[in-house]
Coordinates of C-alpha atoms in Angstrom, one line a residue:
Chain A
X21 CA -57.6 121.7 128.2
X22 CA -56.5 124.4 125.9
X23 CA -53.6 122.3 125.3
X24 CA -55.8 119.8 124.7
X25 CA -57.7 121.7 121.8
X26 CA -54.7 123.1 120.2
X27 CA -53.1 119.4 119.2
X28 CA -56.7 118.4 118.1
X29 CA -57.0 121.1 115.8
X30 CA -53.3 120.5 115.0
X31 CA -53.9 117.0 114.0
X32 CA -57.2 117.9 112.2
X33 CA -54.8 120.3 110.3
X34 CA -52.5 117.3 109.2
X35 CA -55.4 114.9 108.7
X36 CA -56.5 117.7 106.2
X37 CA -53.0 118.3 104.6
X38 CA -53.1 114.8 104.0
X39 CA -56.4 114.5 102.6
X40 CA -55.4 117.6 100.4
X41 CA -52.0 116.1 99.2
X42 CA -53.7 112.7 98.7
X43 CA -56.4 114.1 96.5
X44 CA -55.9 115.0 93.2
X45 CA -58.0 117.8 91.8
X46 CA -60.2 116.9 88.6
X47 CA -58.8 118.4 85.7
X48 CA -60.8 121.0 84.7
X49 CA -60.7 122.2 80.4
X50 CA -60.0 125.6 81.5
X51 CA -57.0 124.9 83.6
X52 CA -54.3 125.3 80.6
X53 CA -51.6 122.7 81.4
X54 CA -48.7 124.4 81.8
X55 CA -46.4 124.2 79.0
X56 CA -43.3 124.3 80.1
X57 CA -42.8 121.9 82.5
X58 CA -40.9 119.6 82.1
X59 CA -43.5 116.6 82.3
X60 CA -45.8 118.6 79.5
X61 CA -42.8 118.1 77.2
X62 CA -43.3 115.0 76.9
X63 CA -45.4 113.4 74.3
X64 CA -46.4 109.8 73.5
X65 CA -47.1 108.7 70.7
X66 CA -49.3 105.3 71.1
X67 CA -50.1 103.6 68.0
X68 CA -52.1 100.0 67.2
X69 CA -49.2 98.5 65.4
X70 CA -45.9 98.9 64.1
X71 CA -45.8 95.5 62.1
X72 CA -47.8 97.6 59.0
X73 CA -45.5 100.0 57.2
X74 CA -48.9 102.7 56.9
X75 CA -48.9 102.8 60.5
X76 CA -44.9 103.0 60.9
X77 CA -45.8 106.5 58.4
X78 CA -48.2 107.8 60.8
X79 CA -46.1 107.1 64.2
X80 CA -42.8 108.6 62.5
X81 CA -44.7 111.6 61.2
X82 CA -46.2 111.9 64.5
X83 CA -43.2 112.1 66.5
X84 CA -41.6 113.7 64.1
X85 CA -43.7 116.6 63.8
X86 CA -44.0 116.4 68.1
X87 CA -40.3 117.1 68.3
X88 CA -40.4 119.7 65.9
X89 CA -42.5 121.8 68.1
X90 CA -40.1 121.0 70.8
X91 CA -41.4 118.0 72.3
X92 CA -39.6 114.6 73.1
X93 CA -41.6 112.5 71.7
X94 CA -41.6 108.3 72.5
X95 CA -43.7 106.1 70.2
X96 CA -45.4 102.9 71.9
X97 CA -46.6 100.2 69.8
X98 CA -49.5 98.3 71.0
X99 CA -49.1 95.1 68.9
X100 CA -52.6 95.5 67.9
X101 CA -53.3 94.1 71.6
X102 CA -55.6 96.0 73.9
X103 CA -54.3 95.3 77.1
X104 CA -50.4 96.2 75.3
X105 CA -52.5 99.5 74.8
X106 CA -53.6 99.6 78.1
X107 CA -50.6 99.0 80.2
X108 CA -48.5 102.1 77.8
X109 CA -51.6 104.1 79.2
X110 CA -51.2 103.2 82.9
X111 CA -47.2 104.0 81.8
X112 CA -47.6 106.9 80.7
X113 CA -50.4 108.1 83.3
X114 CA -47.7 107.2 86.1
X115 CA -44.4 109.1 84.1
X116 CA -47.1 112.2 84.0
X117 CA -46.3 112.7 79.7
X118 CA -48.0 115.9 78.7
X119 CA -49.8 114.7 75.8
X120 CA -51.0 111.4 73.9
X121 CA -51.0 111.2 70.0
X122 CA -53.7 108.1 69.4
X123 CA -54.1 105.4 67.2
X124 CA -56.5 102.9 69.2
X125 CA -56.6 99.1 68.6
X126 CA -60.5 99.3 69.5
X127 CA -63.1 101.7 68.6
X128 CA -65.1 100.7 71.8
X129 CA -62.7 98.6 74.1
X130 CA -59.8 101.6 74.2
X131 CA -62.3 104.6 75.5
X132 CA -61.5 103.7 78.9
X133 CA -58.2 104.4 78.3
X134 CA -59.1 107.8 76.9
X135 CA -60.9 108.2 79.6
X136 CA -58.3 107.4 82.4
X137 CA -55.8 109.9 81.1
X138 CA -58.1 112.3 80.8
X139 CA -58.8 111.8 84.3
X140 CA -55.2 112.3 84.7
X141 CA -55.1 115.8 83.1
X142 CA -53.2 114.0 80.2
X143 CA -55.5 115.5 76.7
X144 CA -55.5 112.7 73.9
X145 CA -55.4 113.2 70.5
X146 CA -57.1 110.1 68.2
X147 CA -55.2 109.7 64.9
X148 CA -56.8 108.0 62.0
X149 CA -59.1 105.4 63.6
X150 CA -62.2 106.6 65.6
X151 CA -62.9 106.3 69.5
X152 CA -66.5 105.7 69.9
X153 CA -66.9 108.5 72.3
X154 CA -67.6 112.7 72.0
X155 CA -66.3 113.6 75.5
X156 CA -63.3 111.4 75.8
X157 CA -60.5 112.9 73.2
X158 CA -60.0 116.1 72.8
X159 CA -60.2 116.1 69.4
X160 CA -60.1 112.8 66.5
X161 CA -58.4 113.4 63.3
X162 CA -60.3 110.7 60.5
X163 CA -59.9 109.6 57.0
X164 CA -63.0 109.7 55.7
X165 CA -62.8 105.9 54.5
X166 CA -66.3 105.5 53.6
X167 CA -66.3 108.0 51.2
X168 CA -62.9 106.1 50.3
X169 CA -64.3 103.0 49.6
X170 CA -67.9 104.4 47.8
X171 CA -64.9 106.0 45.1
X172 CA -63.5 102.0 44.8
X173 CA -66.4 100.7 44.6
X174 CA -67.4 102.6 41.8
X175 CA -64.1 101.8 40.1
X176 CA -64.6 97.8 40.8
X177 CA -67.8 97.7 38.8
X178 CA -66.2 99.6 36.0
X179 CA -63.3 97.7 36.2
X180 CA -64.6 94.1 37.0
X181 CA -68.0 94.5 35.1
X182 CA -71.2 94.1 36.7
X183 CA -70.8 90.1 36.9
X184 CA -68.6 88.0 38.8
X185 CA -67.1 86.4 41.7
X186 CA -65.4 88.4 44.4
X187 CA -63.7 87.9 48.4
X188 CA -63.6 90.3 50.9
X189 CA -61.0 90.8 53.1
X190 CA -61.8 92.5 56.2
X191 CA -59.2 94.0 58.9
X192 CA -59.8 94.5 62.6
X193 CA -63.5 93.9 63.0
X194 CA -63.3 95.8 66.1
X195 CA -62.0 98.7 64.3
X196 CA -64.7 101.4 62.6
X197 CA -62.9 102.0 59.6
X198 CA -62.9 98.1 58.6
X199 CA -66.4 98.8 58.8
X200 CA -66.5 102.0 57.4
X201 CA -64.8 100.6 54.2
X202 CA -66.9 97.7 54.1
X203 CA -69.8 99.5 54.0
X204 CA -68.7 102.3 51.7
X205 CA -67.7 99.2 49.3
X206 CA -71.0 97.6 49.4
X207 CA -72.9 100.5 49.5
X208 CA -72.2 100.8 45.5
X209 CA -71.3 96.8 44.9
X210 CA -74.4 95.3 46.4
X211 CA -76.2 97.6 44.1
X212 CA -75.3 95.3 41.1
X213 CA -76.8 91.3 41.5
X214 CA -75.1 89.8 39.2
X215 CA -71.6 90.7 41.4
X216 CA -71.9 87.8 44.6
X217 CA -69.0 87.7 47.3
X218 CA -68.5 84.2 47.6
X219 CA -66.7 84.4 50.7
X220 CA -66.3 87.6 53.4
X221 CA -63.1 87.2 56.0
X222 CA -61.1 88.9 58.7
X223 CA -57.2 88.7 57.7
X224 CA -57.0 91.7 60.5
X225 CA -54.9 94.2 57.8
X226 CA -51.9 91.5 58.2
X227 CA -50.3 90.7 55.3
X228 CA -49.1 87.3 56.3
X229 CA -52.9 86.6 57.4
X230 CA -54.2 87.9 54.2
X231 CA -52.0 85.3 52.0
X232 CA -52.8 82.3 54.3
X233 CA -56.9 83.1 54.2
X234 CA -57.1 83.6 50.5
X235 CA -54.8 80.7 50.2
X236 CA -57.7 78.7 51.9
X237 CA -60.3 80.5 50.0
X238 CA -58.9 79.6 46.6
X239 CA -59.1 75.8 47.4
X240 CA -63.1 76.4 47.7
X241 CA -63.6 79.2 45.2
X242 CA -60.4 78.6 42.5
X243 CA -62.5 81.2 39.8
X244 CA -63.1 84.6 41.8
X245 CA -62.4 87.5 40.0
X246 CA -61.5 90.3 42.4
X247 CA -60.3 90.9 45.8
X248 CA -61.4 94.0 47.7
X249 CA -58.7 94.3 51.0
X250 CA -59.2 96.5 53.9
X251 CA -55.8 97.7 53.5
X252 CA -52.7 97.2 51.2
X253 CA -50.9 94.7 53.4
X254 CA -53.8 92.1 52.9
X255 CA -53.6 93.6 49.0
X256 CA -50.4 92.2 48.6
X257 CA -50.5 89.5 50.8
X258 CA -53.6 88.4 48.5
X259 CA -51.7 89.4 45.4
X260 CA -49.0 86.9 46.9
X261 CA -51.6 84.1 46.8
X262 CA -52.9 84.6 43.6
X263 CA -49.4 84.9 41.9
X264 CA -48.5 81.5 43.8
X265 CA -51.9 80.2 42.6
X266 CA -50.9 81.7 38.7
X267 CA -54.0 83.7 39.1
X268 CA -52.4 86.9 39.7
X269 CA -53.1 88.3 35.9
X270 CA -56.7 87.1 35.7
X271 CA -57.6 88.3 39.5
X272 CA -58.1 91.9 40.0
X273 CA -56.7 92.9 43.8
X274 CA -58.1 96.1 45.3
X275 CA -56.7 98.1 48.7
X276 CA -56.5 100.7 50.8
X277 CA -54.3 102.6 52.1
X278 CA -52.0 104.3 49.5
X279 CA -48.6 102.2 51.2
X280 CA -45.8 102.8 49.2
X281 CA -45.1 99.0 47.3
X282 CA -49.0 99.0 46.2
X283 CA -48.7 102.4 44.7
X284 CA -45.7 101.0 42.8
X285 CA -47.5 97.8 42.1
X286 CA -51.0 99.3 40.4
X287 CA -47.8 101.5 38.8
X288 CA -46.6 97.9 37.5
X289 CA -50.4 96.6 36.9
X290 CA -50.3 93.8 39.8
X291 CA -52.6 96.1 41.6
X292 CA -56.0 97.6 40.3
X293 CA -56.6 100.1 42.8
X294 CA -55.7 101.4 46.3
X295 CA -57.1 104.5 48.2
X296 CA -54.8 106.7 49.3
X297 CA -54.8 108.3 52.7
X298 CA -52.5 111.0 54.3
X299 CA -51.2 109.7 57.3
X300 CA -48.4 112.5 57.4
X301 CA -51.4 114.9 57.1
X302 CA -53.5 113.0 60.1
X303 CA -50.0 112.7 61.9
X304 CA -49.1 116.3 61.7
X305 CA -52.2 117.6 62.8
X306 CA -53.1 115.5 65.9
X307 CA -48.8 116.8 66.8
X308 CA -50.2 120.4 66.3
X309 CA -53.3 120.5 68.0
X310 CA -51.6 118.7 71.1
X311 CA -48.9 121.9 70.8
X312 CA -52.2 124.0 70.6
X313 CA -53.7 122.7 73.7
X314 CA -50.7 122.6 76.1
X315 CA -50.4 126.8 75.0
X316 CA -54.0 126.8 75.6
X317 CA -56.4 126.7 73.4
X318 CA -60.0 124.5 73.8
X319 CA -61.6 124.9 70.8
X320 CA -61.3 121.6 68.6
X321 CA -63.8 119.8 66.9
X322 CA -64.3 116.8 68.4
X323 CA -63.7 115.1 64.6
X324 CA -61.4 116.5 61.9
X325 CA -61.9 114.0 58.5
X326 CA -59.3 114.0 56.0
X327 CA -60.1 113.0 52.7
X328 CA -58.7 110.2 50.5
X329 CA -58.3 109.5 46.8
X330 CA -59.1 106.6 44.8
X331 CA -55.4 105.7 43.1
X332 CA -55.4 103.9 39.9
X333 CA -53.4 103.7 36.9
X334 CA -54.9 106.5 35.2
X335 CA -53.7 108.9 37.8
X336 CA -50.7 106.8 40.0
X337 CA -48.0 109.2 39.1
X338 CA -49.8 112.0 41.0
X339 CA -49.0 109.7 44.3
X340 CA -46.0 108.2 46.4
X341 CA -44.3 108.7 50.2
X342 CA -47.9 108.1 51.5
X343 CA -49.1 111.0 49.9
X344 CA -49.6 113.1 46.4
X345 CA -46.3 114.1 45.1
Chain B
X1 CA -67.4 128.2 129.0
X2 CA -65.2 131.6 127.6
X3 CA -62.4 130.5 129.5
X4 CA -62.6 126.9 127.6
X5 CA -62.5 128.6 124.3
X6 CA -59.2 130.9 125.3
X7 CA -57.2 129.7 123.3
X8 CA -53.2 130.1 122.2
X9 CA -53.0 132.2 119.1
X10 CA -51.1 129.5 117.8
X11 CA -54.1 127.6 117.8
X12 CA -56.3 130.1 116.1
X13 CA -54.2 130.4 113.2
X14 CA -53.8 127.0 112.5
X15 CA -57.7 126.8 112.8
X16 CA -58.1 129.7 110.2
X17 CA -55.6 128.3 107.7
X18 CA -57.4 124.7 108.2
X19 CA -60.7 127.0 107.1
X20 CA -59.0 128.5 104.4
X21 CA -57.2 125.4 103.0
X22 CA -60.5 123.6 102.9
X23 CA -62.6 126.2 101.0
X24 CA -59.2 126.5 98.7
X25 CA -58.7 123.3 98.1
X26 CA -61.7 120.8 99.1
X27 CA -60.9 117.5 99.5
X28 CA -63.1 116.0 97.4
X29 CA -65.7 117.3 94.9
X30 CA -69.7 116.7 94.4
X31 CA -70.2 115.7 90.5
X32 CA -73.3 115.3 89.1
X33 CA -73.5 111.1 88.1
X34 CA -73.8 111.9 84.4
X35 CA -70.6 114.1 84.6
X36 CA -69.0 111.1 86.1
X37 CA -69.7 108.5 83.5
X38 CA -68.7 110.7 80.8
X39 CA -71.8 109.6 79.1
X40 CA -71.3 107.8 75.8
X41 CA -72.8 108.2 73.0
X42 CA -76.7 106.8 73.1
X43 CA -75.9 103.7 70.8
X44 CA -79.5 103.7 68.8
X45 CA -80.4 107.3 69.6
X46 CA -79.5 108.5 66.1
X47 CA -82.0 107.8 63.7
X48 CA -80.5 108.4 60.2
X49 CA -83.7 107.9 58.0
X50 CA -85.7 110.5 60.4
X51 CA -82.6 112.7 60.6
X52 CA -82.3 112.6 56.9
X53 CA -86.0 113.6 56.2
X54 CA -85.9 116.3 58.6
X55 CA -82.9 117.6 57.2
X56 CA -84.0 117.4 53.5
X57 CA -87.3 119.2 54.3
X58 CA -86.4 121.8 56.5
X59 CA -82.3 122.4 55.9
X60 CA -81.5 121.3 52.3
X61 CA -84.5 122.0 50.0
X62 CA -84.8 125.7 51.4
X63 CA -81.0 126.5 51.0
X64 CA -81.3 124.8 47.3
X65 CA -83.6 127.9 46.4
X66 CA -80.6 130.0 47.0
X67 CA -77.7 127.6 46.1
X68 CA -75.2 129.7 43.3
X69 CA -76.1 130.3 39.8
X70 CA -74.9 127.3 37.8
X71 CA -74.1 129.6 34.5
X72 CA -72.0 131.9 36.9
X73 CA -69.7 129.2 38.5
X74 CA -69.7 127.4 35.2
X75 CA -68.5 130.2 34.0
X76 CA -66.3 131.1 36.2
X77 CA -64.9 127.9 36.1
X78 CA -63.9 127.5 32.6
X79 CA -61.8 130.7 32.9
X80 CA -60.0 130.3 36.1
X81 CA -60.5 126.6 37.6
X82 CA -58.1 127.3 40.6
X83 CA -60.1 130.9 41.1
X84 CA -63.9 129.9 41.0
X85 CA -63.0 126.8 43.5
X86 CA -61.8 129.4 46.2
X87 CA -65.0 131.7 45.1
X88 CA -67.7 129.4 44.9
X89 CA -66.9 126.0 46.1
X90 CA -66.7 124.8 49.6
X91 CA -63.8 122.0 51.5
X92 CA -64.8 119.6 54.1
X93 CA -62.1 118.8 57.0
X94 CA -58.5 118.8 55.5
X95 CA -58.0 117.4 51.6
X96 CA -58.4 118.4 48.4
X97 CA -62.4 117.5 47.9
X98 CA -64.2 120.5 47.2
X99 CA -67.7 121.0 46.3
X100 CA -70.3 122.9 44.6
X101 CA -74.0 123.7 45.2
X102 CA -75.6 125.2 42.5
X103 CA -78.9 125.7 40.8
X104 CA -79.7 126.4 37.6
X105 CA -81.1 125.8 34.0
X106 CA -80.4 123.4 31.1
X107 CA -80.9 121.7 27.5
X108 CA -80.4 117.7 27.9
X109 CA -77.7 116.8 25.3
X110 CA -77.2 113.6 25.5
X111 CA -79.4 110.8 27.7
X112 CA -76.5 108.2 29.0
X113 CA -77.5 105.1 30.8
X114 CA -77.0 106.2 34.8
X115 CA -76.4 110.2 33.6
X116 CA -78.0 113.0 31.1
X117 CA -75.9 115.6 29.9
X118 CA -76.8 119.4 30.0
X119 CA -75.8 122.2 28.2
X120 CA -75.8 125.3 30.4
X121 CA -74.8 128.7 28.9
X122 CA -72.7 126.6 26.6
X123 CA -70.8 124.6 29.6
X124 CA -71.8 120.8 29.8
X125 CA -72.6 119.4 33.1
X126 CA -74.3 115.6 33.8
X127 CA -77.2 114.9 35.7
X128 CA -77.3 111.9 38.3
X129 CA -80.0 109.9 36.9
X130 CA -78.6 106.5 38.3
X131 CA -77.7 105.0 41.6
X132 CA -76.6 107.6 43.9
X133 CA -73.2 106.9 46.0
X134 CA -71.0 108.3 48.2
X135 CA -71.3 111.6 50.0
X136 CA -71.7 114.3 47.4
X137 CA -74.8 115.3 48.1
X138 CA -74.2 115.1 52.1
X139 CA -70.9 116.8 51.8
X140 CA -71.5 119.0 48.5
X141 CA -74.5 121.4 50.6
X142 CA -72.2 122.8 53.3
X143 CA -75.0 122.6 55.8
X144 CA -73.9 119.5 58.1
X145 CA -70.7 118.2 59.4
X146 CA -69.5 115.4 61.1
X147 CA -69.8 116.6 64.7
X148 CA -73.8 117.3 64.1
X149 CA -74.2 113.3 63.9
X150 CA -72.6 111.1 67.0
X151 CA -70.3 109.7 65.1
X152 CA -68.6 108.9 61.4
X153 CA -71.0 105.4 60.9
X154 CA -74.0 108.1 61.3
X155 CA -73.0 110.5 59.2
X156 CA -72.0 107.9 56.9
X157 CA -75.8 105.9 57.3
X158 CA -77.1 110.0 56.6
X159 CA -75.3 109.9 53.5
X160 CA -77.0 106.5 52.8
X161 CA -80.6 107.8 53.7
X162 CA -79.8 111.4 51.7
X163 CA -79.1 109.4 48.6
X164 CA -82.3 107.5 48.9
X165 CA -84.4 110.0 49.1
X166 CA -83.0 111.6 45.4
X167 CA -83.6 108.3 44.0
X168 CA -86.6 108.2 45.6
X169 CA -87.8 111.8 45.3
X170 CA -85.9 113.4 42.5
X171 CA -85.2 111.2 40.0
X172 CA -88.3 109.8 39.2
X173 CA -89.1 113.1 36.9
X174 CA -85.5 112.4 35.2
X175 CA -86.2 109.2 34.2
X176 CA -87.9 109.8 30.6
X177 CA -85.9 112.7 29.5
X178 CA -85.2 113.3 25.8
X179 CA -82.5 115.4 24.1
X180 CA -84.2 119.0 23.3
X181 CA -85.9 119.1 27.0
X182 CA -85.2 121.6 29.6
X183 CA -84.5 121.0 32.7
X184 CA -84.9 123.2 35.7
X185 CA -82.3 121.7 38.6
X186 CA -79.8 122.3 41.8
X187 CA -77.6 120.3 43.1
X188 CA -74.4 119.3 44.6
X189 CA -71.2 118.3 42.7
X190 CA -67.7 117.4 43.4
X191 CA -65.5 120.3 41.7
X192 CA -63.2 119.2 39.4
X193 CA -59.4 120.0 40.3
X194 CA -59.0 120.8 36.7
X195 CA -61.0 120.9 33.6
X196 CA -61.6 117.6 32.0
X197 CA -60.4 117.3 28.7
X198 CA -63.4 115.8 27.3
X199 CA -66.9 115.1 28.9
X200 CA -68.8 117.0 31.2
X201 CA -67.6 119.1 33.5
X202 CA -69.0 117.5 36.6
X203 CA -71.5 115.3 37.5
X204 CA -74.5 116.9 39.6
X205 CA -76.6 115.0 42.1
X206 CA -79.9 116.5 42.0
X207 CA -81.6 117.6 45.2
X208 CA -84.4 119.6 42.9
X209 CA -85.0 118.7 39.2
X210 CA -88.3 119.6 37.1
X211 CA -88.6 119.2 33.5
X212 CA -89.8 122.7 31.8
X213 CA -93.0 122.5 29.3

């Protein structure tokens, strides 16, 4: 019988090793990850899309900055497709990276991703676009694109008058900051009745998309005036259309972004307007407070916003390299 | 029944480190429902015309009875611009926005069609007397941030609401000013990286504006 007992409580001891091995513990925020393994090394950097030149700034300055603090840094391009987004997270949940630097195709839809690596003891860092979620990220680094767009609108009443025809083209409408810049821009725009947007469209920031949709728009509204764009690739994918249309000089194309060949266009006067953002400056930071965390520290505000400036003629030589000079 | 429980020491140890493995490591953990779900943010819990009233009431209109003294920072800033920024103004997040909240007294100059201008100590400043946009006022107190409000479409409605209520409750005693009157004020501006080279310095939106007898 004793014999007996002693290989039960043996096996209860396996069965329990098991369970212990088998279970992973919850990560908890005080438990510091430790920084010099090897797996905490690693960083990924997991960005919406890498067919936009803006976000090609942010990933590059993102891993750039990673593996300047000593990190080896991969970038993952989600094709501006969730489920792309979510298989690199199941990727890079299963290769155990130490950190993820964040720019989400979905405001809502990539939370649960968040969420799983979190789960996983893997922190996430949100770059530019907003999760819809306080407890998910450890921390979201935002351009403040509102704010943006209030400054442009301002500067399309001056500039277009306070009559006339104008499109909207909108990006991602599951992203926040297409909304966030819609609303800034209307938030002054709608202000003034005699301005009517004759037609409101998603060319989801593609430039290709944006030449094709205003291309159709112009065959039912040939006498707009302006075009506000979500970003600069639908800017000059509309300023494409227009100049094919010979209505480039007598439409006034507004963006957003601060990309490179718009700064040089509202240089040139094909361009009226941009707002720049600092995607370096968003990059960097979510890179630093990922080194931050894996030494340690906790305490992040849950939302960093980075400012943006209107660019114009006036003041376009203070700007270039996605930035001001 | 003690004979039964004589047991090989062998046994006895695994036993104890079976105990003490358990209350190491336990093999699963109890967590409260809420702490499972992570729970989101309450879509429709944030009221930005309610938040916005409460926070003008009780947050903004007391600190605008202590904001800085306009003729100071004005001061201040037309002999050191770079200086009476890191003195006086205030940065939100990382950029170069900066802000002022200041109260103070002035002579309307000029009356402009969305603006009146104000001499103060011999500095020039404009008044907001049209449609208020953007976040200056929101931004420009220093008293709430981003991570007060669920998330940046709330604090961006609360800048919405906050500009209402100085068209609404502020700029109704601006709206038949003459040159020569005085005007008693504070407010919230976006500093200037550098002085203009004509015009007024900033533009002020008002959060408190009375016209002197």
């Amino acid at each position: 019988m004793p014999a007996l007992l002693s290989r039960v409580l043996a096996a209860l001891v396996l069965i329990s090793g098991s369970l212990l091995f088998g279970c992973k513990r919850a990560p908890s925020d005080d438990s510091a990850a430790s920084a010099n393994s090897p797996a905490s090394r690693r960083v990924a950097v997991v960005v919406s899309t890498l067919n936009n030149p803006w976000f090609v700034v942010l990933a590059d300055a993102a891993q750039d900055r990673a593996k300047e603090l000593g990190y080896d840094a991969v970038q993952f391009d989600s094709q501006n497709d969730p489920a792309k987004e979510s298989q690199h997270f199941d990727n890079i949940i299963a290769s155990g990276y130490g950190a993820i630097l964040f720019n989400c195709t979905d405001a809502k839809g990539s939370i649960a991703n968040v969420r799983r690596a979190k789960a996983a003891g893997i922190p996430v860092f949100c770059m530019d676009r907003e999760i819809e979620a306080n407890d998910a990220a450890v921390s979201q680094v935002l351009s403040d694109n509102y704010s943006g767009c209030v400054a442009l609108g301002e500067y399309f009443v001056e500039q277009v008058g306070e009559e006339g025809k104008y499109v909207e083209l909108l990006g991602l409408v599951a992203d926040t900051n297409t909304w966030n810049r819609s609303k800034g821009f209307h938030s002054v725009v709608d202000r003034f009745p005699g301005l009517k947007m004759v037609a409101q469209q998603s060319a989801e920031f593609d430039r290709t998309k944006a030449l094709e949709v205003l291309e159709a728009i112009l065959q039912a509204h040939p006498d707009i005036d302006a075009v506000f764009c979500g970003n600069d690739a639908m800017a000059m994918g509309a300023y494409q259309a227009l100049l094919a249309a010979g209505k480039a000089d007598k439409v006034k194309v507004f963006g957003f972004d601060g990309a490179d060949d718009v700064v040089r266009s509202i240089a040139e006067g094909k361009i009226t307007a941009t707002v720049m953002q600092f995607p370096k400056t968003m990059a960097r930071t979510a890179a630093e407070n990922a080194d931050k965390y894996l030494k340690g520290e906790r305490n992040f505000p849950q939302r960093i916003p980075v400012a943006v400036e209107l660019v114009t003629r006036d003041n376009v030589n203070k700007f270039g390299d996605y930035g001001r000079k | 029944m003690i004979n039964r429980l004589s047991l090989p020491w062998p046994a006895w140890a695994a036993a104890a480190a079976f105990v003490g493995l358990l209350i190491a490591y336990p093999p699963f953990r109890v967590v409260s429902k809420s702490v499972a779900q992570n729970a989101p943010v309450a879509d429709g819990a944030f009221e930005p015309k309610s938040f916005a009233e409460n926070f003008w009431s009780e947050t903004l209109l007391p600190a605008a009875n202590e904001a800085a003294d306009a003729a100071g920072v004005l001061t201040a800033l037309k002999r050191n611009t770079a200086e009476a920024l890191k003195a006086h103004a205030h940065r939100v997040g990382l950029g170069n926005a900066a802000y002022f909240f200041i109260r103070g007294t002035g002579r309307v100059s000029a009356v402009e069609r969305s603006r009146v201008l104000l001499d103060v100590d011999g500095a020039v400043i404009a008044l907001r007397t049209g449609p208020v946009f953007g976040n200056t006022l929101r931004d420009g107190s220093g008293l709430i941030e981003v991570n007060d409000v669920p998330g940046l479409s709330e604090f961006n409605a609360l800048s919405a609401e906050l500009n209402r209520l100085v068209e609404d409750r502020v700029q109704p005693a601006l709206k038949s000013l003459t040159v020569g009157a005085t005007v008693r004020f504070a407010g919230c501006a976006e500093a200037p990286e550098s002085l203009p080279a004509s015009g007024p310095l900033f533009t002020l939106v008002p959060v408190q504006a009375e016209v002197l007898p």
